[in-house]
Structure formats: structure tokens, C-alpha cells
Amino acid sequence: IAAVLVPVIPSFSEAGIMSNACMRSDRKARSRKMCNCLQQVANQDLSRRDQKLAASFFKDPHKAQEIRQSDRASHEKFWKKYKQFGGTFAASCGHLN
């Protein structure tokens, strides 16, 4: 008995934490392509937990500043990964602006 694999195209609600937050944002530069690219990079660079935190920045940009300036070791660790993510996103998706 052979299994048949059928490709599944995720719906908007299943697209991903970051792409959903991106599409819900009021940023002028957002597009489905941009947000999907953002999600692909996030999947490579950030854990699901980190994605949840990063996605919260779309609703509350000031939260990013608070995390960046925090003295908590976990926030410092996250911020290093987030900076790496930002660089990878710019290199991979920047042309979609």
C-alpha cells in the first residue's frame, strides 16, 4: 500500500505566527509575499516562543524597545536572535518592499 502525499496550502489562520501578525499590521509595506517571506525566515531563525514575542511587536512597537533595554538574560538572548533574524529578513526579503 503506497501513501499519497497531497500538498497542503496553509490558510491565513494557519500561515504562521509572524505572517499573521504581519498581515494584520497597518504597515504600508506589508504584502502577502513580504509576510510569507518573513514567516519563512522566522521559521529558520526563531523558535515558536520567540516568534510569539516578535509578533507582539507589530501591535506594540514599544515592547521591542522594552525587551531590547531589559536586563533579563532571557531578553538579551532573545534580542541577539532577533537581530540576526532582522538581518536575514532584510537580506532575504528586502527586495519585496
PDB file of N, CA and C in Angstrom:
ATOM      1  N   ILE A   1       0.855  -1.175   0.000  1.00  0.00           N
ATOM      2  CA  ILE A   1       0.000   0.000   0.000  1.00  0.00           C
ATOM      3  C   ILE A   1       0.898   1.234   0.000  1.00  0.00           C
ATOM      4  N   ALA A   2       0.725   2.058  -0.994  1.00  0.00           N
ATOM      5  CA  ALA A   2       1.519   3.283  -1.120  1.00  0.00           C
ATOM      6  C   ALA A   2       0.736   4.465  -0.576  1.00  0.00           C
ATOM      7  N   ALA A   3       1.430   5.320   0.114  1.00  0.00           N
ATOM      8  CA  ALA A   3       0.809   6.537   0.638  1.00  0.00           C
ATOM      9  C   ALA A   3       0.915   7.640  -0.399  1.00  0.00           C
ATOM     10  N   VAL A   4      -0.108   8.405  -0.508  1.00  0.00           N
ATOM     11  CA  VAL A   4      -0.114   9.541  -1.420  1.00  0.00           C
ATOM     12  C   VAL A   4      -0.054  10.810  -0.585  1.00  0.00           C
ATOM     13  N   LEU A   5       0.935  11.633  -0.879  1.00  0.00           N
ATOM     14  CA  LEU A   5       1.076  12.899  -0.171  1.00  0.00           C
ATOM     15  C   LEU A   5       0.429  13.998  -0.991  1.00  0.00           C
ATOM     16  N   VAL A   6      -0.450  14.712  -0.372  1.00  0.00           N
ATOM     17  CA  VAL A   6      -1.133  15.818  -1.031  1.00  0.00           C
ATOM     18  C   VAL A   6      -0.613  17.108  -0.427  1.00  0.00           C
ATOM     19  N   PRO A   7      -0.081  18.020  -1.251  1.00  0.00           N
ATOM     20  CA  PRO A   7       0.406  19.277  -0.690  1.00  0.00           C
ATOM     21  C   PRO A   7      -0.743  20.069  -0.068  1.00  0.00           C
ATOM     22  N   VAL A   8      -0.470  20.629   1.063  1.00  0.00           N
ATOM     23  CA  VAL A   8      -1.474  21.427   1.757  1.00  0.00           C
ATOM     24  C   VAL A   8      -1.025  22.875   1.757  1.00  0.00           C
ATOM     25  N   ILE A   9      -1.886  23.732   1.269  1.00  0.00           N
ATOM     26  CA  ILE A   9      -1.600  25.165   1.284  1.00  0.00           C
ATOM     27  C   ILE A   9      -2.237  25.718   2.547  1.00  0.00           C
ATOM     28  N   PRO A  10      -1.423  26.277   3.431  1.00  0.00           N
ATOM     29  CA  PRO A  10      -1.995  26.759   4.691  1.00  0.00           C
ATOM     30  C   PRO A  10      -2.974  27.902   4.477  1.00  0.00           C
ATOM     31  N   SER A  11      -4.023  27.898   5.252  1.00  0.00           N
ATOM     32  CA  SER A  11      -4.956  29.012   5.217  1.00  0.00           C
ATOM     33  C   SER A  11      -4.334  30.173   5.973  1.00  0.00           C
ATOM     34  N   PHE A  12      -4.963  31.335   5.888  1.00  0.00           N
ATOM     35  CA  PHE A  12      -4.442  32.515   6.579  1.00  0.00           C
ATOM     36  C   PHE A  12      -4.270  32.231   8.066  1.00  0.00           C
ATOM     37  N   SER A  13      -5.245  31.537   8.659  1.00  0.00           N
ATOM     38  CA  SER A  13      -5.175  31.285  10.095  1.00  0.00           C
ATOM     39  C   SER A  13      -4.081  30.289  10.455  1.00  0.00           C
ATOM     40  N   GLU A  14      -3.626  29.504   9.487  1.00  0.00           N
ATOM     41  CA  GLU A  14      -2.583  28.522   9.742  1.00  0.00           C
ATOM     42  C   GLU A  14      -1.224  28.966   9.213  1.00  0.00           C
ATOM     43  N   ALA A  15      -1.162  30.127   8.618  1.00  0.00           N
ATOM     44  CA  ALA A  15       0.040  30.562   7.920  1.00  0.00           C
ATOM     45  C   ALA A  15       1.251  30.658   8.836  1.00  0.00           C
ATOM     46  N   GLY A  16       1.067  31.107  10.038  1.00  0.00           N
ATOM     47  CA  GLY A  16       2.177  31.250  10.962  1.00  0.00           C
ATOM     48  C   GLY A  16       2.014  32.473  11.823  1.00  0.00           C
ATOM     49  N   ILE A  17       2.660  32.421  12.942  1.00  0.00           N
ATOM     50  CA  ILE A  17       2.558  33.491  13.935  1.00  0.00           C
ATOM     51  C   ILE A  17       2.994  34.826  13.348  1.00  0.00           C
ATOM     52  N   MET A  18       4.159  34.821  12.735  1.00  0.00           N
ATOM     53  CA  MET A  18       4.713  36.076  12.221  1.00  0.00           C
ATOM     54  C   MET A  18       3.957  36.574  10.995  1.00  0.00           C
ATOM     55  N   SER A  19       3.624  35.689  10.067  1.00  0.00           N
ATOM     56  CA  SER A  19       2.921  36.146   8.867  1.00  0.00           C
ATOM     57  C   SER A  19       1.531  36.672   9.211  1.00  0.00           C
ATOM     58  N   ASN A  20       0.860  36.038  10.169  1.00  0.00           N
ATOM     59  CA  ASN A  20      -0.454  36.542  10.582  1.00  0.00           C
ATOM     60  C   ASN A  20      -0.336  37.929  11.207  1.00  0.00           C
ATOM     61  N   ALA A  21       0.643  38.110  12.094  1.00  0.00           N
ATOM     62  CA  ALA A  21       0.837  39.422  12.720  1.00  0.00           C
ATOM     63  C   ALA A  21       1.195  40.464  11.667  1.00  0.00           C
ATOM     64  N   CYS A  22       2.013  40.082  10.719  1.00  0.00           N
ATOM     65  CA  CYS A  22       2.411  40.984   9.639  1.00  0.00           C
ATOM     66  C   CYS A  22       1.198  41.411   8.816  1.00  0.00           C
ATOM     67  N   MET A  23       0.359  40.467   8.433  1.00  0.00           N
ATOM     68  CA  MET A  23      -0.799  40.784   7.608  1.00  0.00           C
ATOM     69  C   MET A  23      -1.831  41.618   8.362  1.00  0.00           C
ATOM     70  N   ARG A  24      -1.886  41.485   9.665  1.00  0.00           N
ATOM     71  CA  ARG A  24      -2.832  42.276  10.460  1.00  0.00           C
ATOM     72  C   ARG A  24      -2.304  43.675  10.769  1.00  0.00           C
ATOM     73  N   SER A  25      -1.034  43.893  10.501  1.00  0.00           N
ATOM     74  CA  SER A  25      -0.434  45.186  10.835  1.00  0.00           C
ATOM     75  C   SER A  25      -0.939  46.271   9.890  1.00  0.00           C
ATOM     76  N   ASP A  26      -0.697  47.506  10.292  1.00  0.00           N
ATOM     77  CA  ASP A  26      -1.117  48.627   9.452  1.00  0.00           C
ATOM     78  C   ASP A  26       0.058  49.200   8.662  1.00  0.00           C
ATOM     79  N   ARG A  27       1.114  48.439   8.559  1.00  0.00           N
ATOM     80  CA  ARG A  27       2.296  48.912   7.837  1.00  0.00           C
ATOM     81  C   ARG A  27       2.022  48.995   6.339  1.00  0.00           C
ATOM     82  N   LYS A  28       2.441  50.090   5.733  1.00  0.00           N
ATOM     83  CA  LYS A  28       2.197  50.314   4.307  1.00  0.00           C
ATOM     84  C   LYS A  28       2.914  49.283   3.432  1.00  0.00           C
ATOM     85  N   ALA A  29       4.085  48.839   3.857  1.00  0.00           N
ATOM     86  CA  ALA A  29       4.897  47.951   3.025  1.00  0.00           C
ATOM     87  C   ALA A  29       4.447  46.490   3.079  1.00  0.00           C
ATOM     88  N   ARG A  30       3.460  46.182   3.887  1.00  0.00           N
ATOM     89  CA  ARG A  30       3.071  44.778   4.021  1.00  0.00           C
ATOM     90  C   ARG A  30       2.416  44.268   2.748  1.00  0.00           C
ATOM     91  N   SER A  31       2.681  43.015   2.476  1.00  0.00           N
ATOM     92  CA  SER A  31       2.052  42.305   1.366  1.00  0.00           C
ATOM     93  C   SER A  31       2.085  40.827   1.737  1.00  0.00           C
ATOM     94  N   ARG A  32       1.282  40.047   1.082  1.00  0.00           N
ATOM     95  CA  ARG A  32       1.275  38.609   1.375  1.00  0.00           C
ATOM     96  C   ARG A  32       2.656  38.012   1.119  1.00  0.00           C
ATOM     97  N   LYS A  33       3.302  38.424   0.010  1.00  0.00           N
ATOM     98  CA  LYS A  33       4.649  37.910  -0.296  1.00  0.00           C
ATOM     99  C   LYS A  33       5.642  38.278   0.802  1.00  0.00           C
ATOM    100  N   MET A  34       5.590  39.529   1.230  1.00  0.00           N
ATOM    101  CA  MET A  34       6.502  40.007   2.264  1.00  0.00           C
ATOM    102  C   MET A  34       6.260  39.243   3.569  1.00  0.00           C
ATOM    103  N   CYS A  35       5.008  39.125   3.942  1.00  0.00           N
ATOM    104  CA  CYS A  35       4.676  38.461   5.206  1.00  0.00           C
ATOM    105  C   CYS A  35       5.013  36.970   5.168  1.00  0.00           C
ATOM    106  N   ASN A  36       4.812  36.333   4.028  1.00  0.00           N
ATOM    107  CA  ASN A  36       5.190  34.926   3.897  1.00  0.00           C
ATOM    108  C   ASN A  36       6.698  34.753   3.968  1.00  0.00           C
ATOM    109  N   CYS A  37       7.428  35.667   3.357  1.00  0.00           N
ATOM    110  CA  CYS A  37       8.887  35.629   3.429  1.00  0.00           C
ATOM    111  C   CYS A  37       9.349  35.821   4.872  1.00  0.00           C
ATOM    112  N   LEU A  38       8.724  36.760   5.558  1.00  0.00           N
ATOM    113  CA  LEU A  38       9.017  36.997   6.969  1.00  0.00           C
ATOM    114  C   LEU A  38       8.842  35.708   7.767  1.00  0.00           C
ATOM    115  N   GLN A  39       7.753  34.988   7.503  1.00  0.00           N
ATOM    116  CA  GLN A  39       7.483  33.739   8.222  1.00  0.00           C
ATOM    117  C   GLN A  39       8.541  32.690   7.912  1.00  0.00           C
ATOM    118  N   GLN A  40       8.951  32.590   6.668  1.00  0.00           N
ATOM    119  CA  GLN A  40       9.970  31.610   6.289  1.00  0.00           C
ATOM    120  C   GLN A  40      11.274  31.868   7.032  1.00  0.00           C
ATOM    121  N   VAL A  41      11.675  33.120   7.106  1.00  0.00           N
ATOM    122  CA  VAL A  41      12.901  33.474   7.830  1.00  0.00           C
ATOM    123  C   VAL A  41      12.714  33.204   9.322  1.00  0.00           C
ATOM    124  N   ALA A  42      11.556  33.557   9.854  1.00  0.00           N
ATOM    125  CA  ALA A  42      11.284  33.321  11.273  1.00  0.00           C
ATOM    126  C   ALA A  42      11.353  31.836  11.592  1.00  0.00           C
ATOM    127  N   ASN A  43      10.831  31.005  10.708  1.00  0.00           N
ATOM    128  CA  ASN A  43      10.884  29.557  10.930  1.00  0.00           C
ATOM    129  C   ASN A  43      12.318  29.041  10.997  1.00  0.00           C
ATOM    130  N   GLN A  44      13.214  29.688  10.286  1.00  0.00           N
ATOM    131  CA  GLN A  44      14.623  29.293  10.291  1.00  0.00           C
ATOM    132  C   GLN A  44      15.367  29.826  11.510  1.00  0.00           C
ATOM    133  N   ASP A  45      15.053  31.054  11.903  1.00  0.00           N
ATOM    134  CA  ASP A  45      15.875  31.750  12.900  1.00  0.00           C
ATOM    135  C   ASP A  45      15.293  31.797  14.309  1.00  0.00           C
ATOM    136  N   LEU A  46      13.971  31.649  14.447  1.00  0.00           N
ATOM    137  CA  LEU A  46      13.335  31.865  15.748  1.00  0.00           C
ATOM    138  C   LEU A  46      12.488  30.663  16.163  1.00  0.00           C
ATOM    139  N   SER A  47      12.526  30.355  17.439  1.00  0.00           N
ATOM    140  CA  SER A  47      11.658  29.316  17.979  1.00  0.00           C
ATOM    141  C   SER A  47      10.215  29.815  17.953  1.00  0.00           C
ATOM    142  N   ARG A  48       9.288  28.921  18.166  1.00  0.00           N
ATOM    143  CA  ARG A  48       7.877  29.326  18.214  1.00  0.00           C
ATOM    144  C   ARG A  48       7.659  30.364  19.323  1.00  0.00           C
ATOM    145  N   ARG A  49       8.292  30.154  20.448  1.00  0.00           N
ATOM    146  CA  ARG A  49       8.171  31.104  21.566  1.00  0.00           C
ATOM    147  C   ARG A  49       8.718  32.479  21.177  1.00  0.00           C
ATOM    148  N   ASP A  50       9.882  32.472  20.520  1.00  0.00           N
ATOM    149  CA  ASP A  50      10.474  33.737  20.067  1.00  0.00           C
ATOM    150  C   ASP A  50       9.586  34.414  19.025  1.00  0.00           C
ATOM    151  N   GLN A  51       8.968  33.623  18.153  1.00  0.00           N
ATOM    152  CA  GLN A  51       8.069  34.186  17.148  1.00  0.00           C
ATOM    153  C   GLN A  51       6.872  34.861  17.804  1.00  0.00           C
ATOM    154  N   LYS A  52       6.346  34.254  18.857  1.00  0.00           N
ATOM    155  CA  LYS A  52       5.208  34.869  19.558  1.00  0.00           C
ATOM    156  C   LYS A  52       5.597  36.232  20.122  1.00  0.00           C
ATOM    157  N   LEU A  53       6.785  36.302  20.720  1.00  0.00           N
ATOM    158  CA  LEU A  53       7.243  37.572  21.278  1.00  0.00           C
ATOM    159  C   LEU A  53       7.471  38.589  20.154  1.00  0.00           C
ATOM    160  N   ALA A  54       8.163  38.173  19.108  1.00  0.00           N
ATOM    161  CA  ALA A  54       8.440  39.089  17.998  1.00  0.00           C
ATOM    162  C   ALA A  54       7.148  39.555  17.326  1.00  0.00           C
ATOM    163  N   ALA A  55       6.180  38.661  17.194  1.00  0.00           N
ATOM    164  CA  ALA A  55       4.905  39.027  16.574  1.00  0.00           C
ATOM    165  C   ALA A  55       4.178  40.086  17.391  1.00  0.00           C
ATOM    166  N   SER A  56       4.375  40.069  18.702  1.00  0.00           N
ATOM    167  CA  SER A  56       3.707  41.061  19.552  1.00  0.00           C
ATOM    168  C   SER A  56       4.205  42.475  19.269  1.00  0.00           C
ATOM    169  N   PHE A  57       5.370  42.617  18.652  1.00  0.00           N
ATOM    170  CA  PHE A  57       5.914  43.940  18.324  1.00  0.00           C
ATOM    171  C   PHE A  57       5.081  44.646  17.262  1.00  0.00           C
ATOM    172  N   PHE A  58       4.363  43.878  16.441  1.00  0.00           N
ATOM    173  CA  PHE A  58       3.527  44.504  15.416  1.00  0.00           C
ATOM    174  C   PHE A  58       2.418  45.329  16.061  1.00  0.00           C
ATOM    175  N   LYS A  59       1.841  44.811  17.147  1.00  0.00           N
ATOM    176  CA  LYS A  59       0.771  45.532  17.845  1.00  0.00           C
ATOM    177  C   LYS A  59       1.323  46.591  18.782  1.00  0.00           C
ATOM    178  N   ASP A  60       2.477  46.305  19.360  1.00  0.00           N
ATOM    179  CA  ASP A  60       3.044  47.183  20.385  1.00  0.00           C
ATOM    180  C   ASP A  60       4.535  47.392  20.112  1.00  0.00           C
ATOM    181  N   PRO A  61       4.878  48.283  19.178  1.00  0.00           N
ATOM    182  CA  PRO A  61       6.288  48.503  18.826  1.00  0.00           C
ATOM    183  C   PRO A  61       7.148  48.913  20.017  1.00  0.00           C
ATOM    184  N   HIS A  62       6.569  49.582  20.985  1.00  0.00           N
ATOM    185  CA  HIS A  62       7.332  49.996  22.165  1.00  0.00           C
ATOM    186  C   HIS A  62       7.831  48.787  22.964  1.00  0.00           C
ATOM    187  N   LYS A  63       7.115  47.688  22.872  1.00  0.00           N
ATOM    188  CA  LYS A  63       7.524  46.471  23.574  1.00  0.00           C
ATOM    189  C   LYS A  63       8.913  46.015  23.103  1.00  0.00           C
ATOM    190  N   ALA A  64       9.215  46.209  21.834  1.00  0.00           N
ATOM    191  CA  ALA A  64      10.537  45.840  21.312  1.00  0.00           C
ATOM    192  C   ALA A  64      11.621  46.636  22.026  1.00  0.00           C
ATOM    193  N   GLN A  65      11.377  47.908  22.220  1.00  0.00           N
ATOM    194  CA  GLN A  65      12.338  48.761  22.929  1.00  0.00           C
ATOM    195  C   GLN A  65      12.516  48.294  24.376  1.00  0.00           C
ATOM    196  N   GLU A  66      11.416  47.926  25.011  1.00  0.00           N
ATOM    197  CA  GLU A  66      11.491  47.440  26.392  1.00  0.00           C
ATOM    198  C   GLU A  66      12.308  46.157  26.484  1.00  0.00           C
ATOM    199  N   ILE A  67      12.098  45.247  25.538  1.00  0.00           N
ATOM    200  CA  ILE A  67      12.842  43.987  25.527  1.00  0.00           C
ATOM    201  C   ILE A  67      14.321  44.271  25.261  1.00  0.00           C
ATOM    202  N   ARG A  68      14.593  45.153  24.304  1.00  0.00           N
ATOM    203  CA  ARG A  68      15.976  45.483  23.954  1.00  0.00           C
ATOM    204  C   ARG A  68      16.729  46.064  25.142  1.00  0.00           C
ATOM    205  N   GLN A  69      16.069  46.873  25.929  1.00  0.00           N
ATOM    206  CA  GLN A  69      16.723  47.547  27.049  1.00  0.00           C
ATOM    207  C   GLN A  69      16.652  46.762  28.362  1.00  0.00           C
ATOM    208  N   SER A  70      15.963  45.651  28.358  1.00  0.00           N
ATOM    209  CA  SER A  70      15.787  44.860  29.566  1.00  0.00           C
ATOM    210  C   SER A  70      17.116  44.279  30.055  1.00  0.00           C
ATOM    211  N   ASP A  71      17.222  44.114  31.358  1.00  0.00           N
ATOM    212  CA  ASP A  71      18.409  43.497  31.954  1.00  0.00           C
ATOM    213  C   ASP A  71      18.267  41.983  32.113  1.00  0.00           C
ATOM    214  N   ARG A  72      17.112  41.435  31.766  1.00  0.00           N
ATOM    215  CA  ARG A  72      16.897  39.993  31.903  1.00  0.00           C
ATOM    216  C   ARG A  72      17.735  39.238  30.888  1.00  0.00           C
ATOM    217  N   ALA A  73      18.375  38.173  31.350  1.00  0.00           N
ATOM    218  CA  ALA A  73      19.224  37.360  30.472  1.00  0.00           C
ATOM    219  C   ALA A  73      18.419  36.767  29.318  1.00  0.00           C
ATOM    220  N   SER A  74      17.197  36.358  29.597  1.00  0.00           N
ATOM    221  CA  SER A  74      16.369  35.762  28.543  1.00  0.00           C
ATOM    222  C   SER A  74      16.037  36.786  27.460  1.00  0.00           C
ATOM    223  N   HIS A  75      15.846  38.043  27.861  1.00  0.00           N
ATOM    224  CA  HIS A  75      15.575  39.093  26.876  1.00  0.00           C
ATOM    225  C   HIS A  75      16.825  39.392  26.045  1.00  0.00           C
ATOM    226  N   GLU A  76      17.980  39.380  26.695  1.00  0.00           N
ATOM    227  CA  GLU A  76      19.226  39.605  25.968  1.00  0.00           C
ATOM    228  C   GLU A  76      19.461  38.495  24.942  1.00  0.00           C
ATOM    229  N   LYS A  77      19.220  37.270  25.344  1.00  0.00           N
ATOM    230  CA  LYS A  77      19.376  36.131  24.440  1.00  0.00           C
ATOM    231  C   LYS A  77      18.401  36.253  23.260  1.00  0.00           C
ATOM    232  N   PHE A  78      17.145  36.583  23.574  1.00  0.00           N
ATOM    233  CA  PHE A  78      16.158  36.771  22.520  1.00  0.00           C
ATOM    234  C   PHE A  78      16.593  37.876  21.575  1.00  0.00           C
ATOM    235  N   TRP A  79      17.054  39.003  22.107  1.00  0.00           N
ATOM    236  CA  TRP A  79      17.382  40.153  21.263  1.00  0.00           C
ATOM    237  C   TRP A  79      18.513  39.836  20.294  1.00  0.00           C
ATOM    238  N   LYS A  80      19.467  39.042  20.733  1.00  0.00           N
ATOM    239  CA  LYS A  80      20.553  38.634  19.822  1.00  0.00           C
ATOM    240  C   LYS A  80      19.994  37.823  18.658  1.00  0.00           C
ATOM    241  N   LYS A  81      19.083  36.888  18.962  1.00  0.00           N
ATOM    242  CA  LYS A  81      18.461  36.085  17.899  1.00  0.00           C
ATOM    243  C   LYS A  81      17.588  36.967  17.007  1.00  0.00           C
ATOM    244  N   TYR A  82      16.893  37.923  17.609  1.00  0.00           N
ATOM    245  CA  TYR A  82      16.014  38.802  16.859  1.00  0.00           C
ATOM    246  C   TYR A  82      16.809  39.690  15.902  1.00  0.00           C
ATOM    247  N   LYS A  83      17.963  40.181  16.347  1.00  0.00           N
ATOM    248  CA  LYS A  83      18.827  40.988  15.466  1.00  0.00           C
ATOM    249  C   LYS A  83      19.305  40.158  14.282  1.00  0.00           C
ATOM    250  N   GLN A  84      19.683  38.913  14.550  1.00  0.00           N
ATOM    251  CA  GLN A  84      20.114  38.009  13.475  1.00  0.00           C
ATOM    252  C   GLN A  84      18.949  37.784  12.499  1.00  0.00           C
ATOM    253  N   PHE A  85      17.796  37.562  13.054  1.00  0.00           N
ATOM    254  CA  PHE A  85      16.592  37.388  12.245  1.00  0.00           C
ATOM    255  C   PHE A  85      16.362  38.619  11.359  1.00  0.00           C
ATOM    256  N   GLY A  86      16.491  39.805  11.939  1.00  0.00           N
ATOM    257  CA  GLY A  86      16.292  41.039  11.179  1.00  0.00           C
ATOM    258  C   GLY A  86      17.251  41.161  10.008  1.00  0.00           C
ATOM    259  N   GLY A  87      18.499  40.789  10.226  1.00  0.00           N
ATOM    260  CA  GLY A  87      19.486  40.836   9.147  1.00  0.00           C
ATOM    261  C   GLY A  87      19.177  39.833   8.052  1.00  0.00           C
ATOM    262  N   THR A  88      18.792  38.636   8.453  1.00  0.00           N
ATOM    263  CA  THR A  88      18.441  37.607   7.477  1.00  0.00           C
ATOM    264  C   THR A  88      17.193  38.013   6.700  1.00  0.00           C
ATOM    265  N   PHE A  89      16.219  38.578   7.414  1.00  0.00           N
ATOM    266  CA  PHE A  89      14.996  39.046   6.755  1.00  0.00           C
ATOM    267  C   PHE A  89      15.312  40.127   5.721  1.00  0.00           C
ATOM    268  N   ALA A  90      16.133  41.092   6.109  1.00  0.00           N
ATOM    269  CA  ALA A  90      16.493  42.174   5.178  1.00  0.00           C
ATOM    270  C   ALA A  90      17.185  41.624   3.935  1.00  0.00           C
ATOM    271  N   ALA A  91      18.097  40.665   4.139  1.00  0.00           N
ATOM    272  CA  ALA A  91      18.828  40.094   3.010  1.00  0.00           C
ATOM    273  C   ALA A  91      17.925  39.224   2.132  1.00  0.00           C
ATOM    274  N   SER A  92      16.994  38.526   2.741  1.00  0.00           N
ATOM    275  CA  SER A  92      16.156  37.574   2.011  1.00  0.00           C
ATOM    276  C   SER A  92      14.892  38.195   1.440  1.00  0.00           C
ATOM    277  N   CYS A  93      14.349  39.168   2.121  1.00  0.00           N
ATOM    278  CA  CYS A  93      13.015  39.674   1.768  1.00  0.00           C
ATOM    279  C   CYS A  93      12.990  41.157   1.427  1.00  0.00           C
ATOM    280  N   GLY A  94      14.093  41.844   1.625  1.00  0.00           N
ATOM    281  CA  GLY A  94      14.137  43.297   1.432  1.00  0.00           C
ATOM    282  C   GLY A  94      13.725  43.741   0.044  1.00  0.00           C
ATOM    283  N   HIS A  95      13.951  42.905  -0.941  1.00  0.00           N
ATOM    284  CA  HIS A  95      13.590  43.274  -2.321  1.00  0.00           C
ATOM    285  C   HIS A  95      12.077  43.288  -2.550  1.00  0.00           C
ATOM    286  N   LEU A  96      11.312  42.770  -1.578  1.00  0.00           N
ATOM    287  CA  LEU A  96       9.859  42.725  -1.713  1.00  0.00           C
ATOM    288  C   LEU A  96       9.177  44.016  -1.277  1.00  0.00           C
ATOM    289  N   ASN A  97       9.957  44.981  -0.769  1.00  0.00           N
ATOM    290  CA  ASN A  97       9.397  46.285  -0.353  1.00  0.00           C
ATOM    291  C   ASN A  97       8.869  47.044  -1.533  1.00  0.00           C
TER     292      ASN A  97
END
